[in-house]
mmCIF file of C-alpha atoms in Angstrom:
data_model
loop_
_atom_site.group_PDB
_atom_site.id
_atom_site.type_symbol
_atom_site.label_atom_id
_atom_site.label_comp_id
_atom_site.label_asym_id
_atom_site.label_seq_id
_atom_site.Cartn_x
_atom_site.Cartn_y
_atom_site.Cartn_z
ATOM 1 C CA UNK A 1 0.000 0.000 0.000
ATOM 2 C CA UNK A 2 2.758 2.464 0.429
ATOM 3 C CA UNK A 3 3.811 1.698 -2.806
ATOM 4 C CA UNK A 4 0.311 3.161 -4.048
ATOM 5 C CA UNK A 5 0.581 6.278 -2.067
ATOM 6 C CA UNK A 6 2.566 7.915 -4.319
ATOM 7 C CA UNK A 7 0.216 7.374 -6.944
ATOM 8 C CA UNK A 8 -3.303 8.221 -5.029
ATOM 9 C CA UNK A 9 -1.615 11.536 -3.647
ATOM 10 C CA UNK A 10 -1.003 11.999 -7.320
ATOM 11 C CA UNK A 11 -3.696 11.699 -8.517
ATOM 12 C CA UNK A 12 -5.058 14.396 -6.027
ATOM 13 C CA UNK A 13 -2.082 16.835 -7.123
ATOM 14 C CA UNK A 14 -3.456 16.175 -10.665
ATOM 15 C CA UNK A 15 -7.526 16.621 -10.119
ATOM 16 C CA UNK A 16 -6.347 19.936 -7.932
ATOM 17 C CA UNK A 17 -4.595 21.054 -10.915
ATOM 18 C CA UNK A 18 -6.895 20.756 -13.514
ATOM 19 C CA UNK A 19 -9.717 23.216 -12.638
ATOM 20 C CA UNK A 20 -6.542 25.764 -13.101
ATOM 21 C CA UNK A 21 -6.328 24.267 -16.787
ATOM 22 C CA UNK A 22 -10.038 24.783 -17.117
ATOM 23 C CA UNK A 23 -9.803 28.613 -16.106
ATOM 24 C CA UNK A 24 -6.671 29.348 -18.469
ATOM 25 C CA UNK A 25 -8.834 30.037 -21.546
ATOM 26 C CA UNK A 26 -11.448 32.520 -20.653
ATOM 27 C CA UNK A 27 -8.501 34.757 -18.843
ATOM 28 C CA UNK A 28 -6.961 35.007 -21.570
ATOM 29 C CA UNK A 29 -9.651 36.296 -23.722
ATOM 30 C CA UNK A 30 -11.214 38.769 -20.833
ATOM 31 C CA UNK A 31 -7.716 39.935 -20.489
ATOM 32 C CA UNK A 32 -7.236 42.170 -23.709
ATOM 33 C CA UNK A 33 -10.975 43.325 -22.647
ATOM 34 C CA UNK A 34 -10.156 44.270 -19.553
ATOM 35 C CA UNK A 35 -6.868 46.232 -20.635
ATOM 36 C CA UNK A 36 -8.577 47.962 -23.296
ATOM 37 C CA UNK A 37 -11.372 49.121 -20.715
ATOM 38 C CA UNK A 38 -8.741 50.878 -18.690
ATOM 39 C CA UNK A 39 -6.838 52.082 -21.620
ATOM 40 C CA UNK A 40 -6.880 56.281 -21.226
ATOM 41 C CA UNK A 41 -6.167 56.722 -24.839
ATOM 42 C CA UNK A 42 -9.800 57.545 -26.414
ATOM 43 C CA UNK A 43 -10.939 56.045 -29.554
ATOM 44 C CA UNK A 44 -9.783 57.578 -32.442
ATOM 45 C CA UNK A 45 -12.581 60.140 -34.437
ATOM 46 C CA UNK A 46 -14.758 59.070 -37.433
ATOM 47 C CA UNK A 47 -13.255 60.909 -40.583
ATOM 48 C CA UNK A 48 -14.616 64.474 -41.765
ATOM 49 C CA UNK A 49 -17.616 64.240 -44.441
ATOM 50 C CA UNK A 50 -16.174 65.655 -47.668
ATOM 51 C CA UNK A 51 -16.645 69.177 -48.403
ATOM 52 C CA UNK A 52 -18.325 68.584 -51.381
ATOM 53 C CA UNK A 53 -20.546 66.158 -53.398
ATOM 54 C CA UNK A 54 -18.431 63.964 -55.620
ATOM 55 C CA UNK A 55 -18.644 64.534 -59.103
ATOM 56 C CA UNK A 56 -20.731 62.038 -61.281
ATOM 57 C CA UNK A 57 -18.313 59.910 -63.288
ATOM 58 C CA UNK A 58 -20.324 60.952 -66.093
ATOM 59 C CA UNK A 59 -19.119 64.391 -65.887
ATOM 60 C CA UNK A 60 -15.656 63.476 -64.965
ATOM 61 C CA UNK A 61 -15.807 61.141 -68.403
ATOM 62 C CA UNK A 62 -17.010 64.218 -70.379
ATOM 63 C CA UNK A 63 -15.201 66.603 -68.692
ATOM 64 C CA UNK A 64 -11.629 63.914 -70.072
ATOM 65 C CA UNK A 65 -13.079 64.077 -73.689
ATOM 66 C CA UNK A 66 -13.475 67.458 -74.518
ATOM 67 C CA UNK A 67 -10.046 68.147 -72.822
ATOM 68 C CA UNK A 68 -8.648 65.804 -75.548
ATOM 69 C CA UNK A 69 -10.718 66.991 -78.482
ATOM 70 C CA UNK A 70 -9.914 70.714 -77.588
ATOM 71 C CA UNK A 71 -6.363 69.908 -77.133
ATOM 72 C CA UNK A 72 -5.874 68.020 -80.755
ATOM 73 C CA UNK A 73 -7.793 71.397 -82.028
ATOM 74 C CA UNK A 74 -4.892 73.112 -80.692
ATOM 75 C CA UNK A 75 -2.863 70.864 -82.776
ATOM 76 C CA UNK A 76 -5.883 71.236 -85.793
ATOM 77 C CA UNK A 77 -3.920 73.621 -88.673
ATOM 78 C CA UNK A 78 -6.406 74.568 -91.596
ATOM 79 C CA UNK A 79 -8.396 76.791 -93.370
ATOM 80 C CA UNK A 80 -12.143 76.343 -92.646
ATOM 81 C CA UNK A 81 -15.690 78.171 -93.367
ATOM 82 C CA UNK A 82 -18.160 78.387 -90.851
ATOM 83 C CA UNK A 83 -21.864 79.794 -91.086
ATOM 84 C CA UNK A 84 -22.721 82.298 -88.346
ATOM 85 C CA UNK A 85 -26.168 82.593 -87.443
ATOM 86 C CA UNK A 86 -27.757 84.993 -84.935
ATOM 87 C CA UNK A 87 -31.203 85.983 -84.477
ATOM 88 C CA UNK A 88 -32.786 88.189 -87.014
ATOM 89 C CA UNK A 89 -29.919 88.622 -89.002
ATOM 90 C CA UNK A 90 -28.661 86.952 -92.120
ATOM 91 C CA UNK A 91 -26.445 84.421 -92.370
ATOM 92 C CA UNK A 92 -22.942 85.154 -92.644
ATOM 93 C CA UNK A 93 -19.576 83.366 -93.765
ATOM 94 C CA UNK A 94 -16.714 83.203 -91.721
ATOM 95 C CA UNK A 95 -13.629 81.684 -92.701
ATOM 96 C CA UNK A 96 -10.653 80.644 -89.409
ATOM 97 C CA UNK A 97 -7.108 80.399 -90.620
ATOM 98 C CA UNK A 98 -4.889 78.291 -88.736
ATOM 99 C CA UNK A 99 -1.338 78.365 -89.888
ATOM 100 C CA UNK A 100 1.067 75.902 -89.551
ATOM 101 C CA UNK A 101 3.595 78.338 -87.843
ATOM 102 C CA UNK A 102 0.895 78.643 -84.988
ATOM 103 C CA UNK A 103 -0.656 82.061 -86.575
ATOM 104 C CA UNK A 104 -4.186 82.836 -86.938
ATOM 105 C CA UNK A 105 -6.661 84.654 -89.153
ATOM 106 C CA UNK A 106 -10.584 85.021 -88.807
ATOM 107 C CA UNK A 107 -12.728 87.320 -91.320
ATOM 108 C CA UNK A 108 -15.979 88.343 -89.985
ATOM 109 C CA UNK A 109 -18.324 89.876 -92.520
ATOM 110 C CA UNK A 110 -20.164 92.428 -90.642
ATOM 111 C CA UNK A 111 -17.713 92.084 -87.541
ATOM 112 C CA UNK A 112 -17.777 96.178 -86.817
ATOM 113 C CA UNK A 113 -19.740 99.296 -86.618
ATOM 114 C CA UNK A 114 -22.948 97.470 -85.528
ATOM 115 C CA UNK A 115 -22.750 95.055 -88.836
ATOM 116 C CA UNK A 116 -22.029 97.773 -91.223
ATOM 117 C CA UNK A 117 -18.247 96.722 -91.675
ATOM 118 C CA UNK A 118 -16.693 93.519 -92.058
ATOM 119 C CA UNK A 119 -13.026 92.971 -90.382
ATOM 120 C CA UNK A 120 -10.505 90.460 -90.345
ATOM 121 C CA UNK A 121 -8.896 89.418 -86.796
ATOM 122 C CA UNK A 122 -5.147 88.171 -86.930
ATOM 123 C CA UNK A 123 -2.255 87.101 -84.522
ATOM 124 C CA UNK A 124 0.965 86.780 -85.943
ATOM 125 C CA UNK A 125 4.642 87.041 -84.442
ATOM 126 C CA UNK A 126 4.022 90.797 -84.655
ATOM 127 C CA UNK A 127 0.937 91.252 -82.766
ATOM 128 C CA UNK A 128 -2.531 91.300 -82.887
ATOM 129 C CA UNK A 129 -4.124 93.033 -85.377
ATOM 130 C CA UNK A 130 -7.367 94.202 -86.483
ATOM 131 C CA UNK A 131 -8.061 94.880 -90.709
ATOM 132 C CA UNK A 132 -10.928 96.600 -91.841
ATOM 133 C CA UNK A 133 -12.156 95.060 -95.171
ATOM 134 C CA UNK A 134 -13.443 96.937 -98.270
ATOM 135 C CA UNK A 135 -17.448 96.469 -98.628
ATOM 136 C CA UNK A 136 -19.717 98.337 -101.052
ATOM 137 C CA UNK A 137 -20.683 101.177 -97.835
ATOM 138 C CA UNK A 138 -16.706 101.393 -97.422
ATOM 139 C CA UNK A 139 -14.769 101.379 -100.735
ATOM 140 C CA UNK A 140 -11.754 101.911 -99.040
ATOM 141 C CA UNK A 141 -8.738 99.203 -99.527
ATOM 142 C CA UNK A 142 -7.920 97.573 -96.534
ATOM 143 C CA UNK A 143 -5.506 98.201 -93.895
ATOM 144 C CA UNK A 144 -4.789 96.836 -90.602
ATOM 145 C CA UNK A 145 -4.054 98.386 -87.223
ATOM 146 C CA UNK A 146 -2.249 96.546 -84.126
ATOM 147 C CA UNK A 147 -4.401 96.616 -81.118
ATOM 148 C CA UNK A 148 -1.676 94.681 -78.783
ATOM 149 C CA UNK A 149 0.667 91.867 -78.724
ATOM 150 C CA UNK A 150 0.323 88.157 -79.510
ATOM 151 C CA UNK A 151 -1.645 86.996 -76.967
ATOM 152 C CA UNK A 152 -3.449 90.098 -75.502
ATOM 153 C CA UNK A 153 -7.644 89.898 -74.918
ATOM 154 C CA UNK A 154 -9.448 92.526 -77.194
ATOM 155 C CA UNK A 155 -11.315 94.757 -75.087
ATOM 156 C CA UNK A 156 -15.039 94.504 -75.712
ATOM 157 C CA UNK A 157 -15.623 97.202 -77.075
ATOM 158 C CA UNK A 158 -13.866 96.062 -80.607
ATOM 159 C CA UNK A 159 -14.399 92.310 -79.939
ATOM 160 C CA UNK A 160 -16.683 90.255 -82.087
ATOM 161 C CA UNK A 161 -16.258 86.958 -80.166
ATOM 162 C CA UNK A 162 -16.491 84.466 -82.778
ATOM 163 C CA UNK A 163 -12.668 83.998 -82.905
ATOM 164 C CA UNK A 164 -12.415 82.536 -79.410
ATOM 165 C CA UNK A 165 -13.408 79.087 -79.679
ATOM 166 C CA UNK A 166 -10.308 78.893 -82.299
ATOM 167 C CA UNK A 167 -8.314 80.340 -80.155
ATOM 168 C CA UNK A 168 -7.681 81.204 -76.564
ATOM 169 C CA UNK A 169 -11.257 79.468 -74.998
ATOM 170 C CA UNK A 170 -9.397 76.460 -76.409
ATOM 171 C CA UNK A 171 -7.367 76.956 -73.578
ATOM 172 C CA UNK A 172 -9.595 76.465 -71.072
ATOM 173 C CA UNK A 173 -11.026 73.478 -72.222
ATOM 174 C CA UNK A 174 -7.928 71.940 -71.882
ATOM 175 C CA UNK A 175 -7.236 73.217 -68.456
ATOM 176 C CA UNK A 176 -9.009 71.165 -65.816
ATOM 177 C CA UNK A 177 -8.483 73.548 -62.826
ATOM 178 C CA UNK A 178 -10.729 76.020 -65.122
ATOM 179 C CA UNK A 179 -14.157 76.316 -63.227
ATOM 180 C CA UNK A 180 -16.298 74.373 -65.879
ATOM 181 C CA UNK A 181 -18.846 71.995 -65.539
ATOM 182 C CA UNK A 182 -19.145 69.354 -68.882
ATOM 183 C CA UNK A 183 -21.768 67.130 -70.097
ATOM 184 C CA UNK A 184 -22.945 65.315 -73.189
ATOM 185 C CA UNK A 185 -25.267 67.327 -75.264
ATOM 186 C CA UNK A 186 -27.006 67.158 -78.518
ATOM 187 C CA UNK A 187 -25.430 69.058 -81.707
ATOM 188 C CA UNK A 188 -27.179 71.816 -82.865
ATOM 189 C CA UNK A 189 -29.232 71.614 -86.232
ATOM 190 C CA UNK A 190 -27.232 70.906 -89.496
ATOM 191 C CA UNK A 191 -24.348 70.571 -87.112
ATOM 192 C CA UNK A 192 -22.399 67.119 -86.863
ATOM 193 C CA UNK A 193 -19.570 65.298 -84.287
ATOM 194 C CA UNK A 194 -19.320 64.720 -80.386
ATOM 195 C CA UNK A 195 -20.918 68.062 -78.311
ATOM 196 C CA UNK A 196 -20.639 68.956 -74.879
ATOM 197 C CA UNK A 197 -22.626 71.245 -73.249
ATOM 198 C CA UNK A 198 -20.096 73.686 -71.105
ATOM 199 C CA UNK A 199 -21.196 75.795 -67.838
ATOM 200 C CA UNK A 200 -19.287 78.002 -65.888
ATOM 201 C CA UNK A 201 -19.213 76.753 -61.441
ATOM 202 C CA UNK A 202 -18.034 80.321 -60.194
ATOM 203 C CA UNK A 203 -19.806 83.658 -60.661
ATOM 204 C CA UNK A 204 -17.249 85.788 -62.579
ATOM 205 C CA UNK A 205 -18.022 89.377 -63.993
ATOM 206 C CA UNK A 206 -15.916 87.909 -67.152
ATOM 207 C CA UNK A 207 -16.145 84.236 -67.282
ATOM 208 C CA UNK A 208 -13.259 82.274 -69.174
ATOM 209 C CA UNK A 209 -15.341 81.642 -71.988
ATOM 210 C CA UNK A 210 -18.758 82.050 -72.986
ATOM 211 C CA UNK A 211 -21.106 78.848 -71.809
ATOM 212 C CA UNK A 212 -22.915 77.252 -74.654
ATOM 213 C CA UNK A 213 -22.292 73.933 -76.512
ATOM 214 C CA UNK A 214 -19.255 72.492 -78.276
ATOM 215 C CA UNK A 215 -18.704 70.462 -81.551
ATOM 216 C CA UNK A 216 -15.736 68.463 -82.422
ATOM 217 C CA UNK A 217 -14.985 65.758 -84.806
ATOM 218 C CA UNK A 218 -12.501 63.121 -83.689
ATOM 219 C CA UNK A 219 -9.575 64.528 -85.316
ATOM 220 C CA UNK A 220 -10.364 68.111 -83.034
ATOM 221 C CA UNK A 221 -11.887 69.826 -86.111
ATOM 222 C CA UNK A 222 -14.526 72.222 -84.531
ATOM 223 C CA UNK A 223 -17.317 71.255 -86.075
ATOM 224 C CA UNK A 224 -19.956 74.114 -84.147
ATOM 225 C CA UNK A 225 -20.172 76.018 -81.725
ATOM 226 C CA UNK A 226 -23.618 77.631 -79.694
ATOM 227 C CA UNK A 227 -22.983 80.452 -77.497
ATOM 228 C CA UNK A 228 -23.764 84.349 -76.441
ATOM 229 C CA UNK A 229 -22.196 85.542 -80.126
ATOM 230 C CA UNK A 230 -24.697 82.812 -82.115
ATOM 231 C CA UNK A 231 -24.343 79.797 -83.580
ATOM 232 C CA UNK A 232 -21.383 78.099 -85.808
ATOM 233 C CA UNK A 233 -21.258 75.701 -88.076
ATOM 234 C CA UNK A 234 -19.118 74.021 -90.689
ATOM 235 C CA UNK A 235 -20.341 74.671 -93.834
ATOM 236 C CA UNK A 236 -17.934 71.956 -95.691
ATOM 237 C CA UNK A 237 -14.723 70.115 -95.760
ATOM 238 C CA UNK A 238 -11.329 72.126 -94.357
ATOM 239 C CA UNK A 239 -8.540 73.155 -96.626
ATOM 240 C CA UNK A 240 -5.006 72.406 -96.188
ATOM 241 C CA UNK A 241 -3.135 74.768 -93.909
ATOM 242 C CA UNK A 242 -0.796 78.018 -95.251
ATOM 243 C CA UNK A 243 2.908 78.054 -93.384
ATOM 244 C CA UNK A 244 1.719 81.641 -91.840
ATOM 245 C CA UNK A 245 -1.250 83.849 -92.337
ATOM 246 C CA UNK A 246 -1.132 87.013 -94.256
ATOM 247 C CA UNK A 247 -2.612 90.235 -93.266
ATOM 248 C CA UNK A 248 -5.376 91.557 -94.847
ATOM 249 C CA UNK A 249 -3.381 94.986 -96.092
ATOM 250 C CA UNK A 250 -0.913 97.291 -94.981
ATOM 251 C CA UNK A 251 -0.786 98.017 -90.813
ATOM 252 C CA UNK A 252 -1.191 102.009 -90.621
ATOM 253 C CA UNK A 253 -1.282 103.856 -87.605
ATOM 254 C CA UNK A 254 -5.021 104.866 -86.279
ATOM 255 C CA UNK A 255 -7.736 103.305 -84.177
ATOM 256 C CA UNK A 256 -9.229 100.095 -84.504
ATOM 257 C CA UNK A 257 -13.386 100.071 -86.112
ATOM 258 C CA UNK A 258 -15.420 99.803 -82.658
ATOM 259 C CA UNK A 259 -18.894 96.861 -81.863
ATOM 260 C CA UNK A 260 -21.387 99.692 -81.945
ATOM 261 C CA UNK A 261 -22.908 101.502 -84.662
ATOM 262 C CA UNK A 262 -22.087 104.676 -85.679
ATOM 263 C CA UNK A 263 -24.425 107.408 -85.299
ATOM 264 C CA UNK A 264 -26.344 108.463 -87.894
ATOM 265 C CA UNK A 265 -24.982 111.452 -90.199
ATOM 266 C CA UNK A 266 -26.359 114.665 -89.391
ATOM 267 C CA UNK A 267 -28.581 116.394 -92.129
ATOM 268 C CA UNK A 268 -29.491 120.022 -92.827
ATOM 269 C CA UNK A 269 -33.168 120.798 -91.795
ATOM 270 C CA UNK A 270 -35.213 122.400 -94.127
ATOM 271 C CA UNK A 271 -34.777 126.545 -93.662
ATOM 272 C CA UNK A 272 -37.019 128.620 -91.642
ATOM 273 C CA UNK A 273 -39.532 130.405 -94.130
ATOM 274 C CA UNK A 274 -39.014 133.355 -91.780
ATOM 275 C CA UNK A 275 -35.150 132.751 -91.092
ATOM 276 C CA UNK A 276 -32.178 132.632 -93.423
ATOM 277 C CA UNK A 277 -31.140 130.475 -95.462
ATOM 278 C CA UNK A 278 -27.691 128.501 -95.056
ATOM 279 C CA UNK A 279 -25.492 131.116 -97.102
ATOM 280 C CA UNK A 280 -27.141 133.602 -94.906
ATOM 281 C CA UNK A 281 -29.655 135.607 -97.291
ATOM 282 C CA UNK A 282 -33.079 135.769 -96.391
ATOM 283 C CA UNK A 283 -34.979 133.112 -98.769
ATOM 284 C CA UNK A 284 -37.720 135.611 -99.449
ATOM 285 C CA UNK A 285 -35.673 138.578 -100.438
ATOM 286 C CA UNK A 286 -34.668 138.075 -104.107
ATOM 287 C CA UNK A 287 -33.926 142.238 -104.433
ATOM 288 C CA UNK A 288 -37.568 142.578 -105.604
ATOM 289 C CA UNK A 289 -38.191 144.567 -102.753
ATOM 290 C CA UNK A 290 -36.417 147.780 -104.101
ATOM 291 C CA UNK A 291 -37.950 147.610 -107.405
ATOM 292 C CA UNK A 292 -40.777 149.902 -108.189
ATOM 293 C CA UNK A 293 -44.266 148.705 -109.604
ATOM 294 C CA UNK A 294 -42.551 148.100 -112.734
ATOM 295 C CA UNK A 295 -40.108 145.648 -111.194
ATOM 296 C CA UNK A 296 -37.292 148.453 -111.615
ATOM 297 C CA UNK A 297 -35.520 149.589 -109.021
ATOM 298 C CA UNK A 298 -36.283 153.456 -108.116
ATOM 299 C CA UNK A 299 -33.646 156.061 -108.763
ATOM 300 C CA UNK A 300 -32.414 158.735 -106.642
ATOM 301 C CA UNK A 301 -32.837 161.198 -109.550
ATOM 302 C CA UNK A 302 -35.687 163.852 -109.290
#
């Protein structure tokens, strides 16, 4: 029996040990509980809402295409004719020049003087310029006058606005920090390729370019063009390119033709029966006065 001793008061040692086993487990999952309880570090904050709405991926999409259709116009060189339309007006033709040197020509028929004078924009290494055109109310040959350098903005008062979506608003379509907000649109009648109808996000007493809808084809031909000026349209196939634009005549020193019409000319009234007339002699005296009954003039003789 003392040999078995050993072995009973084992057998205690090992049933006193194994409710300690048992107990093991669920410490050590209450433990990281309990630590985290009496952590003094707080939980961390739930991130800030974003300041604004995210754009629809639509827009984004659009927003991508015209970017790269306005950018390969950039990289467009031809000759092309447009039709101009604007309410109660006739239909005019105007024909964009873009060089292959990067120089520029438009011709607006009617451009000046409230539609009475037609004017040719251009922007060459030189400058800007400003031609006035010969028409059948102004005979006169043409000749040009610089109104700034290359790049300058024409003040309104001399700008026509058709030039700009050849030109610098192509800039902006390119540029996606401008304030713009894109989206498919339909093309205006008679007008064909992808449009994209353009608004301005910020108020702005002069926006970066006039809202409206633009035309391109795939190669970044502009194709039309609705906005504040009227509508364009390409009335047929482009032309080949010239190395640099010509001006329309000689540059001469004066002032550019101004938007607004010029006031009508002035004409003579008709005279006052009882006034004078323009050389100054009384209309009604004709010298008969001093004649006698027998229309001649008395003598002084006796």
């Amino acid at each position: 029996m003392s040999a078995r001793a050993p072995n009973a008061e084992n057998g205690r040692v090992y049933a006193a040990h194994r409710p300690v086993v048992r107990l093991t487990a669920p410490i050590a999952f209450a433990l990281p509980v309990l630590l985290a309880g009496c952590s003094s570090d707080p939980p961390d904050d739930p991130p800030p809402p974003p300041s604004a709405a995210p754009r629809p991926a639509g827009q984004d999409a659009a927003r991508d295409e015209l970017a790269a259709l306005a950018a390969a116009a950039q990289d467009r060189h031809l000759i092309a004719r447009y039709t101009l339309r604007v309410a109660d007006t006739p239909d005019r033709s105007i024909v964009v020049t873009s060089a292959n040197d990067g120089s520029w020509r438009v011709d607006v028929p009617g451009g000046a003087l409230g539609g009475t004078a037609d004017i040719s924009l251009a922007a060459t290494a030189d400058g800007l310029f400003q031609c006035a055109l010969p028409t059948a109310t102004r005979p006169e040959p043409a000749t040009c006058v610089r109104v700034g350098e290359r790049d300058d903005t024409l003040p309104r008062r001399i700008d026509p606005r058709v030039q700009h979506p050849f030109t610098d608003w192509l800039d902006v379509l390119t540029d996606r920090r401008a304030p713009l907000s894109v989206s498919p649109a339909m093309a205006p009648p008679e007008a064909t390729g992808t449009c994209y109808s353009v608004e301005t996000t910020a108020a702005s007493i002069n926006p970066p370019l006039d809202v409206g809808i633009y035309c391109f084809d795939g190669d970044g031909t502009p194709t039309a063009v609705r906005a504040a000026f009227g509508t364009l349209t390409l009335a047929g196939p482009t032309e080949p390119a010239p190395a640099t634009v010509q001006l329309a005549g000689p540059v001469v020193d004066g002032e550019p033709l101004g938007m607004e019409a010029p006031p009508p000319p002035s004409t003579p009234s008709d005279p006052d029966p009882g006034g004078t007339a323009p050389d100054g002699t009384d209309p009604g005296d004709s010298g008969a006065g001093d004649a006698g009954p027998g229309g001649t003039a008395p003598t002084g003789g006796g």
